[in-house]
Short mmCIF file of C-alpha atoms in Angstrom, two decimals:
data_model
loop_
_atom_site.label_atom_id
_atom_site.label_comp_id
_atom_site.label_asym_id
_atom_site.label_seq_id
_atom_site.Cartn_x
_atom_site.Cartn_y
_atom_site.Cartn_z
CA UNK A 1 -2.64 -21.88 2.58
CA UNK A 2 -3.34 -19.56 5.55
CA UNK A 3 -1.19 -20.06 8.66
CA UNK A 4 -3.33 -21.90 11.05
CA UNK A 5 -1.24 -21.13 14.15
CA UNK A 6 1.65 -19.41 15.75
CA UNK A 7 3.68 -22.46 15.87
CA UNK A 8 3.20 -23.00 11.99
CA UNK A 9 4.15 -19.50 11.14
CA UNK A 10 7.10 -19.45 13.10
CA UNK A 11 8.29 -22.03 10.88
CA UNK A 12 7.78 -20.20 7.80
CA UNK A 13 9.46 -17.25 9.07
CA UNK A 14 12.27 -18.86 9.78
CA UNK A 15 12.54 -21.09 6.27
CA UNK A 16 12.20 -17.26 4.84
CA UNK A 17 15.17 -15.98 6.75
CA UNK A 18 12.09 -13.90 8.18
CA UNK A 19 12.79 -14.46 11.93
CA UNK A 20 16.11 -13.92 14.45
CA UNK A 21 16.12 -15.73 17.69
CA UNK A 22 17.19 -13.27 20.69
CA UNK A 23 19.07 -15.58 23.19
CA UNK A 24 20.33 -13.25 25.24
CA UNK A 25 18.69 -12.79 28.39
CA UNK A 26 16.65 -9.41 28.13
CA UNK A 27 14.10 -7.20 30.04
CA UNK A 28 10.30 -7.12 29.57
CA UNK A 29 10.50 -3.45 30.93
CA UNK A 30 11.03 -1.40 27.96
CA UNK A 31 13.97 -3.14 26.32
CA UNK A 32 12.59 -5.67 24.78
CA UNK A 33 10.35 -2.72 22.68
CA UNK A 34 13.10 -0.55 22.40
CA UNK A 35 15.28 -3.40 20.45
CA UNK A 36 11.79 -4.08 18.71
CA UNK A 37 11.63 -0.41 17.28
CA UNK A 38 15.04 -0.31 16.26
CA UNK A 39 14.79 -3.62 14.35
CA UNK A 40 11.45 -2.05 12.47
CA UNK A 41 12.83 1.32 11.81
CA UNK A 42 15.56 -0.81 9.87
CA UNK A 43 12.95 -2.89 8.12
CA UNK A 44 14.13 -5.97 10.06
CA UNK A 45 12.78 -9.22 10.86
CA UNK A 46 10.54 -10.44 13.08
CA UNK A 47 11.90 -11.01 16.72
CA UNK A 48 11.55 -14.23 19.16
CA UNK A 49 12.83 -13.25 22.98
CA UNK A 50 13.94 -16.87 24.41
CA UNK A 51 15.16 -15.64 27.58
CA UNK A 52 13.00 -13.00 29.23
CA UNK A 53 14.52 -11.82 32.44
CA UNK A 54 12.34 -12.94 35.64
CA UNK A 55 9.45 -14.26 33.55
CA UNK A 56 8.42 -17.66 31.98
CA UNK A 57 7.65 -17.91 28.31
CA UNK A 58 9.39 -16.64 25.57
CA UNK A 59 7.77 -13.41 23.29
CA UNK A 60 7.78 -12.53 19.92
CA UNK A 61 7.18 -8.90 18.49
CA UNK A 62 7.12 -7.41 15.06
CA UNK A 63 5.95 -10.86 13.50
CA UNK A 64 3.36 -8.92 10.71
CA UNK A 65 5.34 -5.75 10.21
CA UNK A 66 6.39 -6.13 6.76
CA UNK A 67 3.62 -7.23 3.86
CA UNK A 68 6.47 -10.04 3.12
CA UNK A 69 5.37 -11.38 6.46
CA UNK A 70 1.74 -10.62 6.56
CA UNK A 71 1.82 -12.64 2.94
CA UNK A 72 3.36 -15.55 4.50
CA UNK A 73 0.89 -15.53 7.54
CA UNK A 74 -2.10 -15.31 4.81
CA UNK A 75 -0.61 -18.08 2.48
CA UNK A 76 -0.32 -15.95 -0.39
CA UNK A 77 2.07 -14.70 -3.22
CA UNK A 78 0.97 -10.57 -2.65
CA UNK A 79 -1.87 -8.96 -0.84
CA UNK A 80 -4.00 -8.60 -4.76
CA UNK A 81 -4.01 -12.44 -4.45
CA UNK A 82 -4.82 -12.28 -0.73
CA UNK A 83 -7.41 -10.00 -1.06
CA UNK A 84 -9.59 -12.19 -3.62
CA UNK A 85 -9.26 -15.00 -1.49
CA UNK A 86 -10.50 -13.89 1.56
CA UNK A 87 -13.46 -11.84 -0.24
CA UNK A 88 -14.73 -14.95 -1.65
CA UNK A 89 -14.33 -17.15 1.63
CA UNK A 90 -16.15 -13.80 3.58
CA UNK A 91 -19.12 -13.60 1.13
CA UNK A 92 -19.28 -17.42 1.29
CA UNK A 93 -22.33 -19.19 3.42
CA UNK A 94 -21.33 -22.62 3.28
CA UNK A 95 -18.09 -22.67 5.11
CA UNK A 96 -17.92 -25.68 7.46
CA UNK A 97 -17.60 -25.01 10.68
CA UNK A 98 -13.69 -26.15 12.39
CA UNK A 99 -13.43 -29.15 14.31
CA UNK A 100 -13.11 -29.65 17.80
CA UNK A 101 -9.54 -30.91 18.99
CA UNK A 102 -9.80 -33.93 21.21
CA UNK A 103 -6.89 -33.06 23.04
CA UNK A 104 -5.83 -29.18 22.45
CA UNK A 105 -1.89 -28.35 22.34
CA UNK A 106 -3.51 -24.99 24.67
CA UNK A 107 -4.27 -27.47 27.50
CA UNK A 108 -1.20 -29.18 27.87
CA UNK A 109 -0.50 -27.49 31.31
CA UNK A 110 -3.49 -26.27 33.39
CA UNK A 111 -2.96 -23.51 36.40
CA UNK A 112 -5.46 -23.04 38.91
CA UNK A 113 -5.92 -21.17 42.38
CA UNK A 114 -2.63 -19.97 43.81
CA UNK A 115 -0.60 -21.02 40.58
CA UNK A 116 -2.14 -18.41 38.46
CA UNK A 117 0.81 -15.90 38.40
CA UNK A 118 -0.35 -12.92 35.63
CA UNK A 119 2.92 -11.28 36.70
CA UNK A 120 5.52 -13.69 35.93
CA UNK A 121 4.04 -13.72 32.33
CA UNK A 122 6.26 -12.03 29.53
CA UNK A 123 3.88 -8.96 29.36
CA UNK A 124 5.54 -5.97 27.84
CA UNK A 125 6.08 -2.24 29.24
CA UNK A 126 6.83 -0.61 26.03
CA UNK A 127 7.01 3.43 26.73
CA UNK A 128 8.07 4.98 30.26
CA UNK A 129 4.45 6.71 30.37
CA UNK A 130 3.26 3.13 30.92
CA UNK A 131 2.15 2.60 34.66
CA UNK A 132 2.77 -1.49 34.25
CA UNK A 133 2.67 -3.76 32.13
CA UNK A 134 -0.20 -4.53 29.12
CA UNK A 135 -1.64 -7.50 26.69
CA UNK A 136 -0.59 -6.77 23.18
CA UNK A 137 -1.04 -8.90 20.34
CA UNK A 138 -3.50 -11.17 22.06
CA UNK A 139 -7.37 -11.46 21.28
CA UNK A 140 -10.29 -11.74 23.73
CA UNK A 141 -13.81 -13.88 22.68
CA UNK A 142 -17.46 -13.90 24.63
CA UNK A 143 -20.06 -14.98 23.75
CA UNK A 144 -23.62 -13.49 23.87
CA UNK A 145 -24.68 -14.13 27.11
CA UNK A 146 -28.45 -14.32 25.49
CA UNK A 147 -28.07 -16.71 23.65
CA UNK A 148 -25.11 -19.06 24.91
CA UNK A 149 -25.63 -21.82 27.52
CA UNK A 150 -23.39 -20.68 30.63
CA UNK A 151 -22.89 -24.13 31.58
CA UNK A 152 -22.77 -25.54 35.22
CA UNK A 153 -19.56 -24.73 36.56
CA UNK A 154 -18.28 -21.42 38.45
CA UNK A 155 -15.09 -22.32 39.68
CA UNK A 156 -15.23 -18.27 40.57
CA UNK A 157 -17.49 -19.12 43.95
CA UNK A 158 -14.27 -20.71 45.54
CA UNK A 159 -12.01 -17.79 47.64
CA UNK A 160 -9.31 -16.90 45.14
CA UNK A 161 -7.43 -15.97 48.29
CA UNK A 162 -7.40 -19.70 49.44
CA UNK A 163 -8.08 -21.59 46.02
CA UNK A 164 -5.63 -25.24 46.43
CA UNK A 165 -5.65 -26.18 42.91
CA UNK A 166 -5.43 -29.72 44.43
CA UNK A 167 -8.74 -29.28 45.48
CA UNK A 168 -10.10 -28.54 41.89
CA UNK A 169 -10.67 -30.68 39.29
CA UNK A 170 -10.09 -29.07 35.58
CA UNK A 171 -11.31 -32.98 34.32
CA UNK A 172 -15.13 -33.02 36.28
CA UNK A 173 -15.45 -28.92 35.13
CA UNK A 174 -18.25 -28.44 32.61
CA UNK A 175 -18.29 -25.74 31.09
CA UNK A 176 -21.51 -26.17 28.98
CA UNK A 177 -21.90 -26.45 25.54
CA UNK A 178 -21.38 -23.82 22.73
CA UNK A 179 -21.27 -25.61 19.03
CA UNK A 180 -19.02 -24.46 16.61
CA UNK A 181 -21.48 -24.94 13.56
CA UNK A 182 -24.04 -22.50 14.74
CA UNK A 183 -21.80 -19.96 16.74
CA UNK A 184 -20.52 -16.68 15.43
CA UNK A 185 -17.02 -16.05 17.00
CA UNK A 186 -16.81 -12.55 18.82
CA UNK A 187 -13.17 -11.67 18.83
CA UNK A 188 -12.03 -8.14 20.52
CA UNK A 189 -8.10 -7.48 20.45
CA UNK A 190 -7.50 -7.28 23.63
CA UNK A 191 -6.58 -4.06 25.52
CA UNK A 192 -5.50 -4.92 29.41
CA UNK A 193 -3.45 -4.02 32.23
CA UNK A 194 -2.14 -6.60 34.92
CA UNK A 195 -3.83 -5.56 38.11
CA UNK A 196 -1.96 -8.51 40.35
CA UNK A 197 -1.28 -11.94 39.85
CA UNK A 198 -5.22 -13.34 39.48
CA UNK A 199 -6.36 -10.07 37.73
CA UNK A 200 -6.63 -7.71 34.62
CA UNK A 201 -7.81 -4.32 33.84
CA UNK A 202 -9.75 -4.77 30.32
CA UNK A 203 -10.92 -1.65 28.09
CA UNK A 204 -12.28 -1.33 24.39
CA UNK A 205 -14.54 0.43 22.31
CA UNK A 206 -17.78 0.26 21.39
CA UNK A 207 -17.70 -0.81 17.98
CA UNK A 208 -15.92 -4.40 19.73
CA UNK A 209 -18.01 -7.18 19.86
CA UNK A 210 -17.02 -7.50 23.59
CA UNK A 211 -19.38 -4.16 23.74
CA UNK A 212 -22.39 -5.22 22.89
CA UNK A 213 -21.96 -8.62 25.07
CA UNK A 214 -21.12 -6.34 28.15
CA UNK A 215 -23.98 -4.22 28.25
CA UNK A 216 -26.47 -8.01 27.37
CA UNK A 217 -24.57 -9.50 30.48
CA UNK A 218 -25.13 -6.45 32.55
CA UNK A 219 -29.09 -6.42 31.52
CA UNK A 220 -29.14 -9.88 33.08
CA UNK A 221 -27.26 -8.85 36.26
CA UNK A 222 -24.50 -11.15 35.87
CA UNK A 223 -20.69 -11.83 35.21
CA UNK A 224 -19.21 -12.09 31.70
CA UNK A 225 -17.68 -15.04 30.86
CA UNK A 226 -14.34 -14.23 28.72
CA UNK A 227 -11.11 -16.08 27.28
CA UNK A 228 -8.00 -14.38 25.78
CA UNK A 229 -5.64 -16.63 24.28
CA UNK A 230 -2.16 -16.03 22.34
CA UNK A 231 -0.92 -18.07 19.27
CA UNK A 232 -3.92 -18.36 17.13
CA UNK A 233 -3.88 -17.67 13.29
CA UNK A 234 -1.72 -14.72 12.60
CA UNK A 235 -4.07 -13.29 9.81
CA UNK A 236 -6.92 -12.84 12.22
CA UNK A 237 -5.80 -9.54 13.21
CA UNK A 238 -7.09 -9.25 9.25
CA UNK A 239 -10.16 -11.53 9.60
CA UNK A 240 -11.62 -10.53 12.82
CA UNK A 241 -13.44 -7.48 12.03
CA UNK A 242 -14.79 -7.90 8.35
CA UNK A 243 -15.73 -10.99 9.41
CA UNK A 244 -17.77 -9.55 12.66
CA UNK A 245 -19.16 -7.14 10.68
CA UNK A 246 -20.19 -9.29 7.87
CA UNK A 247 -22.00 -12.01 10.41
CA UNK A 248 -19.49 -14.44 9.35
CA UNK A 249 -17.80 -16.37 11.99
CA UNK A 250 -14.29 -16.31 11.79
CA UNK A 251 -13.66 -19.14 12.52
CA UNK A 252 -14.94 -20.76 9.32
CA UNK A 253 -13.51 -18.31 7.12
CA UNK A 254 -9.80 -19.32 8.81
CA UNK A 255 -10.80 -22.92 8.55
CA UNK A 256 -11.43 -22.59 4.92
CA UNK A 257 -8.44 -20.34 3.83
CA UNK A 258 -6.16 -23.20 5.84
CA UNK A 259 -7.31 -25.69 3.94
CA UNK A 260 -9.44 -27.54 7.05
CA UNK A 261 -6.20 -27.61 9.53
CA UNK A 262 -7.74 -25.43 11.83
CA UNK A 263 -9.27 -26.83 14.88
CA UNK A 264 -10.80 -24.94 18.10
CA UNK A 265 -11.04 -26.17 21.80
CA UNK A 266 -13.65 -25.23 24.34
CA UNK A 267 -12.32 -23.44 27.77
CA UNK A 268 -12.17 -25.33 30.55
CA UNK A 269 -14.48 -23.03 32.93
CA UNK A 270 -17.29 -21.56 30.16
CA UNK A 271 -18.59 -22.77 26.61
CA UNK A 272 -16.18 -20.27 24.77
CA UNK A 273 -14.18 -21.13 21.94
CA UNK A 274 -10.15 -20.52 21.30
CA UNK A 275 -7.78 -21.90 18.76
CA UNK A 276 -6.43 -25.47 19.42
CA UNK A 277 -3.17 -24.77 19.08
CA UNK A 278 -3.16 -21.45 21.14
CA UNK A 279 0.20 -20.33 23.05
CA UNK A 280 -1.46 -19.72 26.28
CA UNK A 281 -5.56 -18.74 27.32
CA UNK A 282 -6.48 -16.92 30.12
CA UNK A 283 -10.11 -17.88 31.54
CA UNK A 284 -12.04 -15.44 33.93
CA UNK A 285 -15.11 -13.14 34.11
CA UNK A 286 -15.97 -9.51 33.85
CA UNK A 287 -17.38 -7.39 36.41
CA UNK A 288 -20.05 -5.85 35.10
CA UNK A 289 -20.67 -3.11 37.41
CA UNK A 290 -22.35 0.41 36.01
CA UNK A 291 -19.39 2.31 36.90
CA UNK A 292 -16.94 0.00 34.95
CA UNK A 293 -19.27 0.07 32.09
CA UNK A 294 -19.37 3.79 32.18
CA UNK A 295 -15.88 3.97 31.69
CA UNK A 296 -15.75 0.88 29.04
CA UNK A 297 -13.16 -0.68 31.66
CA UNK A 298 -13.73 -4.03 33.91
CA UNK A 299 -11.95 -6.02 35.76
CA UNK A 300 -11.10 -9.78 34.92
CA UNK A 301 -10.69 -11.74 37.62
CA UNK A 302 -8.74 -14.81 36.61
CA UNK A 303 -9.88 -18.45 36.98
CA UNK A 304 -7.61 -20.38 34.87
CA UNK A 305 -4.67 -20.22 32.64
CA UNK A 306 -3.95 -23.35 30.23
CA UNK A 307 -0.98 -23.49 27.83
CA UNK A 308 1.25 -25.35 25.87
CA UNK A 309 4.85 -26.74 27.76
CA UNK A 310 7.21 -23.87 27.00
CA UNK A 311 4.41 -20.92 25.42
CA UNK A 312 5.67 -18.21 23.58
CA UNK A 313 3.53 -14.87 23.88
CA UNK A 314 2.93 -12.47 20.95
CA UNK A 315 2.90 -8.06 21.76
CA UNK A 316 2.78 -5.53 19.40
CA UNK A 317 5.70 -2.56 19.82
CA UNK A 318 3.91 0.74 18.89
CA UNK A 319 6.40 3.45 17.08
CA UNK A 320 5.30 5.03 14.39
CA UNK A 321 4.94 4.42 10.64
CA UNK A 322 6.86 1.28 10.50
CA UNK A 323 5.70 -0.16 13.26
CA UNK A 324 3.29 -3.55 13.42
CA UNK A 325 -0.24 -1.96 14.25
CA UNK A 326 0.37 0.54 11.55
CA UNK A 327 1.62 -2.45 9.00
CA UNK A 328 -1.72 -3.93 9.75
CA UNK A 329 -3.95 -0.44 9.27
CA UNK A 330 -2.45 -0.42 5.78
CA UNK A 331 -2.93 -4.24 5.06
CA UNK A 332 -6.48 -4.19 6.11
CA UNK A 333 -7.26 -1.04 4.47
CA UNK A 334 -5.70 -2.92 0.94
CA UNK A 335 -7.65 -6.13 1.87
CA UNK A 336 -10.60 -4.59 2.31
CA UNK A 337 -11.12 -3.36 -1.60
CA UNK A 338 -12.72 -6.02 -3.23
CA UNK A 339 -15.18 -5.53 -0.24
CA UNK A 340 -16.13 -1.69 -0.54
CA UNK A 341 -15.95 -2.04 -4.22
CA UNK A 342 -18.89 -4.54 -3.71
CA UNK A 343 -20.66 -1.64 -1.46
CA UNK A 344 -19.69 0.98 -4.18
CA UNK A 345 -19.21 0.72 -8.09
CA UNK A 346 -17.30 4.19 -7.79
CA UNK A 347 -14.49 2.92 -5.90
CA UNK A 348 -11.62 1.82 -7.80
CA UNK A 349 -8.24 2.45 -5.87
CA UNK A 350 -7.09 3.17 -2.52
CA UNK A 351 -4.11 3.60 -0.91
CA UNK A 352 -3.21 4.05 3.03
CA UNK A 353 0.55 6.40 2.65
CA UNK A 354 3.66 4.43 4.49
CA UNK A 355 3.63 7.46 6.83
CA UNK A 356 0.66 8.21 7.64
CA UNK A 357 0.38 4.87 10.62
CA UNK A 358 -3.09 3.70 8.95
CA UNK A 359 -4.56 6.91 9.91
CA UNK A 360 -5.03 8.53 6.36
CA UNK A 361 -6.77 6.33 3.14
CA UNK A 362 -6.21 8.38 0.10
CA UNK A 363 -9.43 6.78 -2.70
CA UNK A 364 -9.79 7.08 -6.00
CA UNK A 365 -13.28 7.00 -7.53
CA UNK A 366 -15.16 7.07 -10.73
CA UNK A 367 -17.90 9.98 -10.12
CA UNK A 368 -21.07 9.59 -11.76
CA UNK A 369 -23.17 11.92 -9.76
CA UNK A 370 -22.74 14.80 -7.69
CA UNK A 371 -23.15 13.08 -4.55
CA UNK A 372 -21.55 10.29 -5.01
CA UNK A 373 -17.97 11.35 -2.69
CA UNK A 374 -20.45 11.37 0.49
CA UNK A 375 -21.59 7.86 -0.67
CA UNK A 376 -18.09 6.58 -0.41
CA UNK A 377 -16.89 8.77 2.57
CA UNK A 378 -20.43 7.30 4.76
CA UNK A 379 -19.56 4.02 3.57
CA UNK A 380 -15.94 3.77 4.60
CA UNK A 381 -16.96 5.18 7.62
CA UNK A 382 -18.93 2.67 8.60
CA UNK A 383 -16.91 -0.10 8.08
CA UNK A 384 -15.32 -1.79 11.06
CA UNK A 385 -11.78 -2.10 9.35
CA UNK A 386 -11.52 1.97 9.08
CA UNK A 387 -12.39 2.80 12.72
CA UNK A 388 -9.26 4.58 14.00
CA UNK A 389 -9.02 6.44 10.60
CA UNK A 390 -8.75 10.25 10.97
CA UNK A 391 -8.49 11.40 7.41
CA UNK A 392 -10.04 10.09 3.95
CA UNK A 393 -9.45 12.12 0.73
CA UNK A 394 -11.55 11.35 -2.35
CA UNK A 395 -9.92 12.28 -5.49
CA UNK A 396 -11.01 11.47 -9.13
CA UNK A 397 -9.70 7.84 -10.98
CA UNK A 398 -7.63 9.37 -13.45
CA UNK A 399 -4.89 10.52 -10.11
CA UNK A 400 -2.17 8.66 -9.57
CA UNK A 401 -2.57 7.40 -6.14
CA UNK A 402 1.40 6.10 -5.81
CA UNK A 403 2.19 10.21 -6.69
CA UNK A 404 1.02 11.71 -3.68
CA UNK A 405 1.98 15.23 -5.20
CA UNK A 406 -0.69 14.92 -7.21
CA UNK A 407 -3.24 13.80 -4.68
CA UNK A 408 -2.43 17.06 -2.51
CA UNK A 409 -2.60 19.26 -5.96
CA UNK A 410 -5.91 17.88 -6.73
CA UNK A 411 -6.52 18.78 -2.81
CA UNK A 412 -5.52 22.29 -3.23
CA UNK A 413 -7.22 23.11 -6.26
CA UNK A 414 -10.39 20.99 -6.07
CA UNK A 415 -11.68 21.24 -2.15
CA UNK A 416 -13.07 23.63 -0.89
CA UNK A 417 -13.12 24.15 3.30
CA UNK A 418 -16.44 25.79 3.82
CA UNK A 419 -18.57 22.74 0.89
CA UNK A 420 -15.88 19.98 0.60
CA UNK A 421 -14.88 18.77 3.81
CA UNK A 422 -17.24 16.10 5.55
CA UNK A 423 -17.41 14.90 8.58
CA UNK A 424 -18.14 11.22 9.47
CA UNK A 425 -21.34 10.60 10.24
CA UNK A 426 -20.50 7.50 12.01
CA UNK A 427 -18.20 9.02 14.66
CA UNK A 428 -18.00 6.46 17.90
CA UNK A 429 -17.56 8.15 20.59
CA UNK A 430 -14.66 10.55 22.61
CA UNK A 431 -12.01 7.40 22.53
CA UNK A 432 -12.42 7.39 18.52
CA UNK A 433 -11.64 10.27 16.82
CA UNK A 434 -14.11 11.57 14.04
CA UNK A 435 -13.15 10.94 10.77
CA UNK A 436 -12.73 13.76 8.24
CA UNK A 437 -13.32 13.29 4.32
CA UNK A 438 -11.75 15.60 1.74
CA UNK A 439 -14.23 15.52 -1.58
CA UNK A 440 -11.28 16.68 -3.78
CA UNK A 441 -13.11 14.84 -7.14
CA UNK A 442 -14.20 17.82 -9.97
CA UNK A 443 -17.46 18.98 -9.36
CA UNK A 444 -20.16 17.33 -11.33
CA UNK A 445 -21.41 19.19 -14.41
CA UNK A 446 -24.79 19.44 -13.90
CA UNK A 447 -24.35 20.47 -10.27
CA UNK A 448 -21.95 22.53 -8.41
CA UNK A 449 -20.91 21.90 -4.68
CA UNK A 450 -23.17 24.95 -3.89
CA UNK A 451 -25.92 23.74 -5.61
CA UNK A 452 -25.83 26.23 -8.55
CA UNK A 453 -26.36 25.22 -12.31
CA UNK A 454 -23.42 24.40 -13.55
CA UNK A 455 -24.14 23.64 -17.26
CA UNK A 456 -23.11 27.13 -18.18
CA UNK A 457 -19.25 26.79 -18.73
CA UNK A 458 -16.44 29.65 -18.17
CA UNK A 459 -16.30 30.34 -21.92
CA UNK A 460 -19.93 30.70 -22.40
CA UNK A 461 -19.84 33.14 -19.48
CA UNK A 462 -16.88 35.10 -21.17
CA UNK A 463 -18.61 34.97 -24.57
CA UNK A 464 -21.65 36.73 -23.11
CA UNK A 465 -19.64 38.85 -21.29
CA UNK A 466 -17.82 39.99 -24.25
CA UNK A 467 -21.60 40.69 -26.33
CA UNK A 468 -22.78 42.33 -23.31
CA UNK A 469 -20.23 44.49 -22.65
CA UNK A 470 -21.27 47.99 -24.63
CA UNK A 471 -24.70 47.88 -22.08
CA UNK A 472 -22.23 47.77 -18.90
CA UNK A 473 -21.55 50.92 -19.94
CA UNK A 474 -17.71 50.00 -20.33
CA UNK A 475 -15.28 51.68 -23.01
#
């Protein structure tokens, strides 16, 4: 059974000797990620800060940077097994849609006014190039602001200057009315900087979900209601974009791989959506200004945080090939089989190399026409799980994948720079690179990669070499 929340997999971490409590009091300001690099480089266990100098909350790091752990966060004995499951629970149309919690485990404490404090949060600073401190590991949800009811509150019109949470309510707030059965869930991982205390610099790209609601909320004129929230299900930094992509709301597809024992809550301030038993959520609105848009950057101004007595705050440590994000790229891309073999008979294998960081996806196909390898490489290209992949090489099924000599052989023999190298055609925009494909499969008999007949084989060509010869005038 999937994880349903952070709580949960904490649990199973530690029953796995998976986890190791930090008690000593450490800084937020580059230790913390230095310790968390050192730990990964060793293929160590997932970390849990308890005492995080100056801040409130604990943080944990490197919680899905092994496939042991991802497995235990999906509920299942290896990522084949894994991979099956959620296929079938993504192409299903029937899922039930989670329940609402009564009383959410997110809304234990509620902050308001001059108690929002973004700064004494245990946000991370993990490289000295970093002007302050950033949201890792946490995800951000809208809602289309064409479709959803915005509700009747706007606890933004009071002077966040001057706010007295005494003066405000969180019980007589209504934020509207957004129902879980008919919603899909737009989930963006989110990518912020803390501004000050009541707000956040947000950025993405414009394949996120939170795109496409920006630019609807700026056709109306208006603010963009938004909620980011740590501590929901582990696996839906697996879920979130198949299931986007798919029209599938992941919500349902969590609720179904935890066997029913996940549960949502509405905000407080809007009619969006976050796990019950979220760590912490963060409640605000975008500015949706032309010049923030231009820059895919806004600012979230803060209206309420809710959390749980004593939250503990996830953030991803990048580092290189053993790091979490690049754990992920590499689970996703192995998840995501049953899925492109369901877009394409000719895929049969792929692997994403330990050191390539998710960037490079070596597949192995089963040509049966000549055009087939551009079939595969538009395909991959266009699906939401491959966006920050750089480099895709397409090599025939009889290469062992797991013997990457032989992939780079079949590269140097079979590919050819000026017909064989392809560039995506889905490329999406400057802050993405383009992806490159490699065709290194053997050209198709019929029809070379130049478009010449190819039916004529080398010996055929010697043997009428060899009769012609006397009329070359050769001795």
């Amino acid at each position: 059974m999937l994880s349903p929340h952070l709580a949960d997999f904490l649990k199973r971490l530690q029953q796995a000797e998976q986890l190791l409590r930090v008690e000593a009091e450490v800084s937020a300001d580059l230790e913390i990620a230095e310790i968390t690099r050192r730990v990964a480089a060793s293929a160590g266990r997932a970390l849990l800060f308890d005492n995080v100098c100056e801040r409130t909350g604990a943080v944990a790091t490197g919680l899905l940077a092994s496939e042991r752990r991802v497995c235990l966060a999906l509920g299942a004995d290896s990522l084949d097994a894994a991979a099956d499951q959620i296929a079938t629970h993504l192409a299903a149309s029937d899922l039930p849609a989670p329940r609402v919690a009564a009383t959410p485990a997110c809304q234990q404490v509620i902050e308001l006014g001059r108690d929002i404090d973004l700064v004494s949060l245990p946000l991370l600073r993990t490289t000295p190039d970093d002007a302050q401190a950033a949201l890792g590991g946490a995800w951000l949800t809208t809602a289309d602001p064409e479709t959803s009811d915005p509700g009747t509150s706007d606890p933004g019109t009071s002077d966040p200057g001057t706010s007295d949470p005494g003066t405000l309510d969180p019980g007589t707030l209504d934020p509207g009315t957004l129902d879980p059965a008919t919603a899909q869930t737009a989930l963006t991982p989110c990518v912020a900087l803390v501004q000050d205390r009541r707000a956040l610099i947000i950025t993405w790209c414009d394949r996120d979900p939170l795109a496409a609601h920006f630019r609807a909320a700026q056709r109306r004129g208006g603010r963009l209601p938004v909620a980011i929230f740590f501590g929901g299900p582990p696996a839906l930094a697996l879920l979130a974009s198949p299931a986007w992509q798919l029209g599938r709301d992941v919500y349902a597809v969590v609720g179904g791989l935890a066997d029913g024992t996940f549960e949502v809550a509405t905000c407080r301030t809007h009619p969006l959506l976050v796990p019950a038993e979220s760590e912490l959520v963060i409640e605000g609105q975008l500015d949706t200004s032309d010049a923030a848009h231009e820059a895919r950057t806004a600012t979230l101004e803060v209206e309420m945080i809710t959390h749980r007595t004593g939250p503990r705050l996830t953030a991803q440590v990048p580092g290189g090939p053993a790091d979490e994000p690049a754990q992920l790229r590499r689970t996703a891309a192995r998840l995501a089989l049953p899925r492109l073999r369901a877009g394409h008979r000719a895929i049969r294998k792929l692997v994403c190399p330990d050191w390539a960081a998710g960037e490079v996806l070596l597949v192995a196909i089963e040509k049966r026409h000549a055009g087939e390898p551009r079939e595969v490489a538009a395909l991959i290209a266009s699906d939401a799980t491959f966006v920050r992949l750089r480099f895709l090489v397409l090599v025939d099924d009889d290469v062992d994948l797991a013997d990457e000599r032989q992939v780079w052989q079949r590269v140097a023999s079979e590919c050819r720079p000026t017909t064989d190298v392809i560039g995506s055609p889905h490329a999406l925009g400057d802050e993405v690179p383009a992806m490159l494909a490699f065709d290194a499969t053997r050209p198709w008999p019929e029809v070379d990669r130049a478009g010449r007949d190819r039916q004529t084989s080398v010996e055929q060509i010697r043997e009428l070499v060899t009769a012609r010869w006397s009329e070359y005038g050769m001795p």
